[in-house]
Tab-separated table of C-alpha atoms in Angstrom:
chain	number	residue	atom	x	y	z
P	1	GLY	CA	49.463	-65.222	61.793
P	2	HIS	CA	50.293	-61.959	60.089
P	3	TYR	CA	50.798	-60.221	63.429
P	4	GLY	CA	53.483	-62.734	64.473
P	5	ARG	CA	55.312	-62.409	61.164
P	6	GLY	CA	55.186	-58.619	61.384
P	7	LEU	CA	56.614	-58.686	64.898
P	8	PHE	CA	59.359	-61.062	63.765
P	9	ILE	CA	60.261	-58.812	60.789
P	10	SER	CA	60.223	-55.723	63.015
P	11	ARG	CA	62.540	-57.371	65.515
P	12	ARG	CA	64.820	-58.507	62.717
P	13	LYS	CA	65.000	-54.932	61.359
P	14	LYS	CA	65.819	-53.652	64.827
P	15	THR	CA	68.480	-56.322	65.189
P	16	MET	CA	69.957	-55.387	61.786
P	17	ARG	CA	69.914	-51.694	62.680
P	18	SER	CA	71.614	-52.549	65.942
P	19	HIS	CA	74.291	-54.558	64.092
P	20	ILE	CA	74.807	-51.761	61.548
P	21	PHE	CA	75.082	-49.213	64.352
P	22	SER	CA	77.572	-51.416	66.199
P	23	LEU	CA	79.543	-51.852	62.988
P	24	LEU	CA	79.638	-48.086	62.414
P	25	VAL	CA	80.789	-47.540	65.981
P	26	LEU	CA	83.491	-50.170	65.462
P	27	ILE	CA	84.612	-48.554	62.177
P	28	LEU	CA	84.761	-45.126	63.840
P	29	ALA	CA	86.700	-46.560	66.768
P	30	LEU	CA	89.173	-48.294	64.438
P	31	THR	CA	89.573	-45.095	62.384
P	32	ALA	CA	90.235	-43.090	65.539
P	33	LEU	CA	92.714	-45.728	66.709
P	34	ALA	CA	94.524	-45.662	63.371
P	35	ALA	CA	94.674	-41.855	63.438
P	36	SER	CA	95.957	-41.969	66.999
P	37	ALA	CA	98.602	-44.534	66.065
P	38	THR	CA	99.700	-42.372	63.096
P	39	HIS	CA	99.872	-39.321	65.366
P	40	LEU	CA	101.874	-41.197	67.986
P	41	ARG	CA	104.174	-42.590	65.297
P	42	GLY	CA	104.682	-39.041	64.005
P	43	GLN	CA	105.398	-37.838	67.531
P	44	SER	CA	107.765	-40.754	68.062
P	45	GLU	CA	109.631	-40.002	64.808
P	46	ALA	CA	109.810	-36.308	65.752
P	47	SER	CA	111.120	-37.300	69.175
P	48	VAL	CA	113.802	-39.519	67.612
P	49	ASP	CA	114.789	-36.685	65.251
P	50	ALA	CA	115.031	-34.275	68.191
P	51	GLN	CA	117.177	-36.727	70.148
P	52	ARG	CA	119.497	-37.126	67.160
P	53	THR	CA	119.753	-33.332	66.787
P	54	PHE	CA	120.537	-32.880	70.484
P	55	ALA	CA	123.132	-35.670	70.415
P	56	SER	CA	124.752	-34.188	67.294
P	57	THR	CA	124.812	-30.683	68.818
P	58	LEU	CA	126.378	-31.995	72.018
P	59	SER	CA	129.057	-33.800	70.018
P	60	ILE	CA	129.861	-30.666	67.955
P	61	LEU	CA	130.063	-28.441	71.042
P	62	THR	CA	132.407	-30.978	72.641
P	63	ASP	CA	134.597	-30.753	69.509
P	64	LEU	CA	134.612	-26.941	69.764
P	65	TYR	CA	135.552	-27.033	73.443
P	66	ASN	CA	138.355	-29.540	72.931
P	67	SER	CA	139.822	-27.948	69.797
P	68	THR	CA	139.958	-24.426	71.292
P	69	ASN	CA	141.538	-25.286	74.647
P	70	GLY	CA	138.256	-25.116	76.525
P	71	HIS	CA	139.746	-25.838	79.949
P	72	ALA	CA	141.565	-22.478	79.702
P	73	TRP	CA	138.585	-20.356	78.603
P	74	TYR	CA	137.900	-17.349	80.786
P	75	ASN	CA	134.319	-18.494	81.207
P	76	ARG	CA	133.305	-22.115	80.664
P	77	GLN	CA	130.390	-22.208	83.073
P	78	LYS	CA	128.512	-25.545	82.843
P	79	TRP	CA	130.343	-26.588	79.665
P	80	LEU	CA	130.491	-30.398	79.430
P	81	GLU	CA	129.222	-30.781	83.006
P	82	PRO	CA	127.302	-34.063	83.417
P	83	GLN	CA	123.518	-33.850	83.452
P	84	THR	CA	123.373	-30.259	82.198
P	85	PHE	CA	121.521	-29.252	79.043
P	86	PHE	CA	123.742	-27.320	76.601
P	87	CYS	CA	121.150	-24.534	76.416
P	88	THR	CA	122.275	-23.585	79.953
P	89	TRP	CA	125.984	-23.411	79.082
P	90	TYR	CA	127.792	-20.078	79.015
P	91	GLY	CA	127.534	-18.241	75.693
P	92	LEU	CA	124.814	-20.419	74.183
P	93	THR	CA	121.222	-19.490	73.305
P	94	CYS	CA	118.452	-21.873	72.252
P	95	ASP	CA	114.954	-21.416	70.877
P	96	ASP	CA	111.761	-22.732	72.513
P	97	ASN	CA	112.353	-26.163	70.984
P	98	GLY	CA	115.808	-26.490	72.511
P	99	LEU	CA	117.591	-25.945	69.193
P	100	LEU	CA	120.883	-24.055	69.371
P	101	THR	CA	120.515	-20.658	67.663
P	102	GLU	CA	123.461	-18.625	68.957
P	103	ILE	CA	127.044	-19.080	70.104
P	104	ASN	CA	128.670	-15.978	71.611
P	105	LEU	CA	132.115	-16.658	73.082
P	106	PHE	CA	133.512	-13.170	72.526
P	107	GLN	CA	136.873	-12.532	74.209
P	108	ASN	CA	137.016	-15.887	75.973
P	109	ASN	CA	140.660	-16.946	75.564
P	110	MET	CA	139.912	-19.490	72.853
P	111	ARG	CA	143.085	-20.941	71.318
P	112	GLY	CA	143.450	-23.594	68.654
P	113	THR	CA	141.455	-24.254	65.495
P	114	LEU	CA	137.777	-24.510	64.634
P	115	PRO	CA	136.548	-28.084	64.104
P	116	ASP	CA	135.012	-28.955	60.748
P	117	SER	CA	132.026	-30.377	62.596
P	118	LEU	CA	130.946	-26.819	63.511
P	119	GLY	CA	129.215	-26.662	60.124
P	120	GLY	CA	126.746	-29.247	61.390
P	121	LEU	CA	124.959	-26.693	63.608
P	122	THR	CA	122.386	-26.051	60.909
P	123	HIS	CA	119.903	-24.244	63.196
P	124	LEU	CA	122.524	-21.683	64.244
P	125	GLN	CA	121.636	-18.048	63.472
P	126	ARG	CA	124.513	-16.133	65.093
P	127	LEU	CA	128.136	-17.163	65.588
P	128	THR	CA	130.375	-14.729	67.463
P	129	LEU	CA	133.921	-15.833	68.314
P	130	SER	CA	135.641	-12.449	68.042
P	131	PHE	CA	138.650	-11.265	70.077
P	132	ASN	CA	140.162	-14.686	70.685
P	133	SER	CA	143.298	-16.422	69.412
P	134	ILE	CA	141.781	-18.983	67.064
P	135	SER	CA	144.124	-19.887	64.216
P	136	GLY	CA	144.246	-22.110	61.162
P	137	PRO	CA	142.098	-21.880	58.047
P	138	LEU	CA	138.473	-20.771	57.917
P	139	PRO	CA	136.587	-24.087	57.696
P	140	ASN	CA	134.763	-24.724	54.425
P	141	SER	CA	132.103	-26.452	56.503
P	142	LEU	CA	130.874	-23.124	57.906
P	143	GLY	CA	129.278	-22.746	54.492
P	144	ASN	CA	126.691	-25.304	55.671
P	145	LEU	CA	125.280	-22.855	58.225
P	146	GLN	CA	122.331	-21.952	56.021
P	147	ASN	CA	120.448	-20.168	58.814
P	148	VAL	CA	123.320	-17.986	60.052
P	149	THR	CA	122.665	-14.267	59.704
P	150	THR	CA	125.701	-12.991	61.651
P	151	LEU	CA	129.164	-14.527	61.373
P	152	ASP	CA	131.733	-12.648	63.474
P	153	LEU	CA	135.212	-14.166	63.597
P	154	SER	CA	137.049	-10.849	63.853
P	155	TYR	CA	140.311	-10.299	65.732
P	156	ASN	CA	141.635	-13.826	65.736
P	157	SER	CA	144.576	-15.419	63.914
P	158	PHE	CA	142.838	-17.117	60.998
P	159	SER	CA	145.031	-17.586	57.921
P	160	GLY	CA	144.706	-18.946	54.418
P	161	ALA	CA	142.109	-18.080	51.822
P	162	LEU	CA	138.474	-17.067	51.999
P	163	PRO	CA	136.467	-20.256	51.392
P	164	ASP	CA	134.687	-20.473	48.054
P	165	ALA	CA	132.174	-22.854	49.658
P	166	TRP	CA	130.695	-20.093	51.809
P	167	ALA	CA	129.232	-18.433	48.705
P	168	THR	CA	126.577	-21.050	48.071
P	169	GLY	CA	125.843	-22.258	51.598
P	170	LEU	CA	125.460	-19.054	53.610
P	171	SER	CA	122.086	-18.289	52.093
P	172	ALA	CA	120.775	-16.182	55.004
P	173	VAL	CA	123.920	-14.305	56.070
P	174	THR	CA	123.647	-10.519	56.417
P	175	HIS	CA	126.872	-9.688	58.317
P	176	ILE	CA	130.330	-11.221	57.983
P	177	ASP	CA	133.160	-9.727	60.041
P	178	LEU	CA	136.671	-11.108	59.528
P	179	THR	CA	138.559	-7.949	60.516
P	180	GLY	CA	141.979	-8.341	62.135
P	181	ASN	CA	143.083	-11.770	60.978
P	182	SER	CA	145.866	-13.016	58.669
P	183	ILE	CA	143.674	-14.055	55.749
P	184	SER	CA	145.432	-13.857	52.392
P	185	GLY	CA	144.725	-14.224	48.694
P	186	SER	CA	141.995	-12.546	46.724
P	187	LEU	CA	138.277	-12.222	47.211
P	188	PRO	CA	136.476	-15.146	45.551
P	189	SER	CA	134.303	-13.898	42.705
P	190	SER	CA	131.650	-16.353	43.906
P	191	TRP	CA	131.127	-14.230	47.033
P	192	SER	CA	129.260	-11.738	44.879
P	193	LYS	CA	126.438	-14.323	44.960
P	194	LEU	CA	125.842	-13.757	48.684
P	195	ALA	CA	122.514	-12.098	47.922
P	196	THR	CA	121.480	-11.401	51.527
P	197	LEU	CA	124.829	-9.909	52.588
P	198	GLN	CA	124.577	-6.340	53.901
P	199	SER	CA	128.017	-5.812	55.434
P	200	LEU	CA	131.374	-7.466	54.868
P	201	SER	CA	134.334	-6.363	57.028
P	202	LEU	CA	137.765	-7.546	55.948
P	203	ASP	CA	140.086	-4.778	57.236
P	204	SER	CA	143.521	-5.630	58.602
P	205	ASN	CA	144.124	-8.808	56.630
P	206	HIS	CA	146.436	-9.621	53.693
P	207	LEU	CA	143.853	-9.637	50.940
P	208	THR	CA	144.181	-8.361	47.396
P	209	GLY	CA	141.678	-7.485	44.702
P	210	SER	CA	138.077	-6.373	45.124
P	211	LEU	CA	134.630	-7.906	45.357
P	212	THR	CA	132.756	-7.383	42.122
P	213	ALA	CA	128.970	-7.328	41.804
């Protein structure tokens, strides 16, 4: 009778509610899974990017070592040793993410030329290679070091002109020291665009002219 139909309808409502609840749970689970997959994919992409950065840094540091007679450096502790992380090599400093932020190889018997690849160290903030015997031109590629604040290449044997390319790329530089080299020519007018520059040392070179504002 009516009682049986009512019981049947009640059970059917409960069954429907149960299905709807199960469906909501399934939707939530699928949403969480999708979010997790996106997160993992993001982590995976970040991991791949980090691996590429580390591989690139290692390659550039190898270039630097080879082009400046690394086997004769006064101190080359851990450089190019197998199964060592470059952050532990002499003269190098990294941030918490393992990105190279400083090279300081002051007075380390470096001889030869700087590799163009050095400009690929885009996370670098300080580059100090003073009191060595590095020769050749100042690489245009150093203008790609957009995070460098201190660039000290003083007391070497660099020759040729001051690179125009540095004017647009060195957007964070505050100190440039090129004292005691054999740089010639005039100061590029474009260097007046180095808005963050606080000190520029060019004594004991073969330069002419002046830097205009």
